[in-house]
Amino acid sequence: MMHEFRRAKRRKASDTILVTDAMTERVIGRIGNVSETGMLLMASEPLVDDALYQLRFTLHDGGSGQVVDVGAHLLWMDRASAPALVWAGFRFIAVSEAQSRRLRAWIEAPGSHYE
């Protein structure tokens, strides 16, 4: 039997959710899963270990998309099985209360797939 030890629920991204570096306006990858406190990113652009990023992505809830802007700290990276891709773990360090509510609502929405 497997036990979940994470503090925050995570929702797996069933659709492609592209993540943009707000400083460069370049798409740096796509979300693997997201919680109120961080996310797993499949990065397609080079990232700097232990760096701070300003990231932007849009969560779709069946209707209109909700843009989310977060400050994030890159905690770790690991090579993915696909060439030139990297798994990256981010911790959110700057999230407004409104953005946090959007994330929580999206994560807890009916039909969500938790990891």
mmCIF file of C-alpha atoms in Angstrom:
data_model
loop_
_atom_site.group_PDB
_atom_site.id
_atom_site.type_symbol
_atom_site.label_atom_id
_atom_site.label_comp_id
_atom_site.label_asym_id
_atom_site.label_seq_id
_atom_site.Cartn_x
_atom_site.Cartn_y
_atom_site.Cartn_z
ATOM 1 C CA MET A 1 0.000 0.000 0.000
ATOM 2 C CA MET A 2 1.314 3.421 -0.976
ATOM 3 C CA HIS A 3 0.900 6.461 1.295
ATOM 4 C CA GLU A 4 0.818 10.080 0.111
ATOM 5 C CA PHE A 5 3.161 12.276 2.154
ATOM 6 C CA ARG A 6 2.840 15.525 0.226
ATOM 7 C CA ARG A 7 1.336 18.441 2.132
ATOM 8 C CA ALA A 8 -0.655 19.796 -0.813
ATOM 9 C CA LYS A 9 -2.932 17.986 -3.265
ATOM 10 C CA ARG A 10 -1.591 17.912 -6.798
ATOM 11 C CA ARG A 11 -3.621 17.750 -9.970
ATOM 12 C CA LYS A 12 -2.210 16.024 -13.008
ATOM 13 C CA ALA A 13 -2.469 18.096 -16.171
ATOM 14 C CA SER A 14 -4.625 16.009 -18.502
ATOM 15 C CA ASP A 15 -4.304 18.594 -21.291
ATOM 16 C CA THR A 16 -1.229 20.479 -22.421
ATOM 17 C CA ILE A 17 -0.657 23.514 -20.205
ATOM 18 C CA LEU A 18 2.209 25.577 -21.564
ATOM 19 C CA VAL A 19 4.362 27.568 -19.144
ATOM 20 C CA THR A 20 5.918 30.870 -20.178
ATOM 21 C CA ASP A 21 8.869 32.622 -18.573
ATOM 22 C CA ALA A 22 7.243 36.035 -18.037
ATOM 23 C CA MET A 23 10.609 37.819 -18.237
ATOM 24 C CA THR A 24 11.564 36.466 -21.681
ATOM 25 C CA GLU A 25 8.037 35.673 -22.974
ATOM 26 C CA ARG A 26 9.353 32.254 -24.098
ATOM 27 C CA VAL A 27 7.507 29.008 -23.534
ATOM 28 C CA ILE A 28 9.828 26.924 -21.358
ATOM 29 C CA GLY A 29 7.770 23.743 -21.064
ATOM 30 C CA ARG A 30 4.496 22.201 -19.988
ATOM 31 C CA ILE A 31 2.998 21.274 -16.642
ATOM 32 C CA GLY A 32 3.096 17.667 -15.469
ATOM 33 C CA ASN A 33 1.198 18.380 -12.260
ATOM 34 C CA VAL A 34 0.468 21.389 -10.085
ATOM 35 C CA SER A 35 -0.485 22.168 -6.496
ATOM 36 C CA GLU A 36 -1.074 25.399 -4.599
ATOM 37 C CA THR A 37 2.576 25.354 -3.562
ATOM 38 C CA GLY A 38 4.446 24.196 -6.658
ATOM 39 C CA MET A 39 4.545 22.260 -9.883
ATOM 40 C CA LEU A 40 6.316 19.621 -11.906
ATOM 41 C CA LEU A 41 7.403 20.990 -15.272
ATOM 42 C CA MET A 42 8.509 19.101 -18.372
ATOM 43 C CA ALA A 43 11.052 21.694 -19.506
ATOM 44 C CA SER A 44 11.908 22.064 -23.172
ATOM 45 C CA GLU A 45 14.233 25.062 -22.655
ATOM 46 C CA PRO A 46 17.433 25.227 -20.596
ATOM 47 C CA LEU A 47 16.859 26.234 -16.964
ATOM 48 C CA VAL A 48 19.258 27.538 -14.330
ATOM 49 C CA ASP A 49 19.490 25.343 -11.223
ATOM 50 C CA ASP A 50 18.378 27.037 -7.970
ATOM 51 C CA ALA A 51 17.173 30.139 -9.871
ATOM 52 C CA LEU A 52 14.076 32.258 -9.362
ATOM 53 C CA TYR A 53 11.552 32.558 -12.186
ATOM 54 C CA GLN A 54 8.417 34.549 -12.927
ATOM 55 C CA LEU A 55 6.113 32.042 -14.640
ATOM 56 C CA ARG A 56 2.758 32.321 -16.386
ATOM 57 C CA PHE A 57 0.307 29.611 -17.429
ATOM 58 C CA THR A 58 -3.391 29.290 -18.183
ATOM 59 C CA LEU A 59 -5.676 26.843 -16.383
ATOM 60 C CA HIS A 60 -8.732 25.752 -18.364
ATOM 61 C CA ASP A 61 -11.797 24.650 -16.454
ATOM 62 C CA GLY A 62 -14.120 23.822 -19.311
ATOM 63 C CA GLY A 63 -14.982 27.473 -19.863
ATOM 64 C CA SER A 64 -12.645 30.381 -20.185
ATOM 65 C CA GLY A 65 -9.010 30.052 -19.204
ATOM 66 C CA GLN A 66 -7.616 31.580 -16.034
ATOM 67 C CA VAL A 67 -4.143 33.081 -16.341
ATOM 68 C CA VAL A 68 -1.919 32.376 -13.347
ATOM 69 C CA ASP A 69 1.262 34.353 -12.618
ATOM 70 C CA VAL A 70 3.624 33.019 -9.965
ATOM 71 C CA GLY A 71 7.109 33.611 -8.671
ATOM 72 C CA ALA A 72 8.844 30.233 -8.467
ATOM 73 C CA HIS A 73 12.097 28.719 -7.200
ATOM 74 C CA LEU A 74 13.626 25.882 -9.226
ATOM 75 C CA LEU A 75 14.367 23.196 -6.615
ATOM 76 C CA TRP A 76 15.585 20.284 -8.743
ATOM 77 C CA MET A 77 16.006 18.971 -12.283
ATOM 78 C CA ASP A 78 16.279 15.445 -13.686
ATOM 79 C CA ARG A 79 16.720 14.215 -17.266
ATOM 80 C CA ALA A 80 13.578 12.919 -18.904
ATOM 81 C CA SER A 81 13.543 9.859 -21.141
ATOM 82 C CA ALA A 82 12.944 12.042 -24.214
ATOM 83 C CA PRO A 83 16.027 13.782 -25.601
ATOM 84 C CA ALA A 84 16.476 17.479 -24.751
ATOM 85 C CA LEU A 85 13.715 17.407 -22.097
ATOM 86 C CA VAL A 86 14.130 17.794 -18.348
ATOM 87 C CA TRP A 87 11.766 17.259 -15.426
ATOM 88 C CA ALA A 88 11.921 20.273 -13.109
ATOM 89 C CA GLY A 89 10.396 20.792 -9.676
ATOM 90 C CA PHE A 90 9.349 24.324 -8.746
ATOM 91 C CA ARG A 91 8.175 25.738 -5.427
ATOM 92 C CA PHE A 92 5.927 28.774 -5.662
ATOM 93 C CA ILE A 93 7.320 31.647 -3.617
ATOM 94 C CA ALA A 94 5.099 34.536 -4.712
ATOM 95 C CA VAL A 95 1.418 33.841 -5.329
ATOM 96 C CA SER A 96 -1.321 36.391 -4.758
ATOM 97 C CA GLU A 97 -4.340 35.334 -2.724
ATOM 98 C CA ALA A 98 -6.520 35.541 -5.855
ATOM 99 C CA GLN A 99 -4.100 33.302 -7.796
ATOM 100 C CA SER A 100 -3.970 30.862 -4.891
ATOM 101 C CA ARG A 101 -7.793 30.629 -4.883
ATOM 102 C CA ARG A 102 -7.755 29.953 -8.654
ATOM 103 C CA LEU A 103 -5.197 27.188 -8.217
ATOM 104 C CA ARG A 104 -7.124 25.624 -5.330
ATOM 105 C CA ALA A 105 -10.424 25.703 -7.252
ATOM 106 C CA TRP A 106 -8.804 24.153 -10.346
ATOM 107 C CA ILE A 107 -7.069 21.435 -8.331
ATOM 108 C CA GLU A 108 -10.243 20.514 -6.434
ATOM 109 C CA ALA A 109 -12.627 20.733 -9.408
ATOM 110 C CA PRO A 110 -14.889 17.724 -10.054
ATOM 111 C CA GLY A 111 -13.227 15.240 -12.365
ATOM 112 C CA SER A 112 -9.697 16.236 -11.350
ATOM 113 C CA HIS A 113 -7.029 13.550 -11.440
ATOM 114 C CA TYR A 114 -4.879 13.668 -8.315
ATOM 115 C CA GLU A 115 -1.349 12.428 -8.004
#
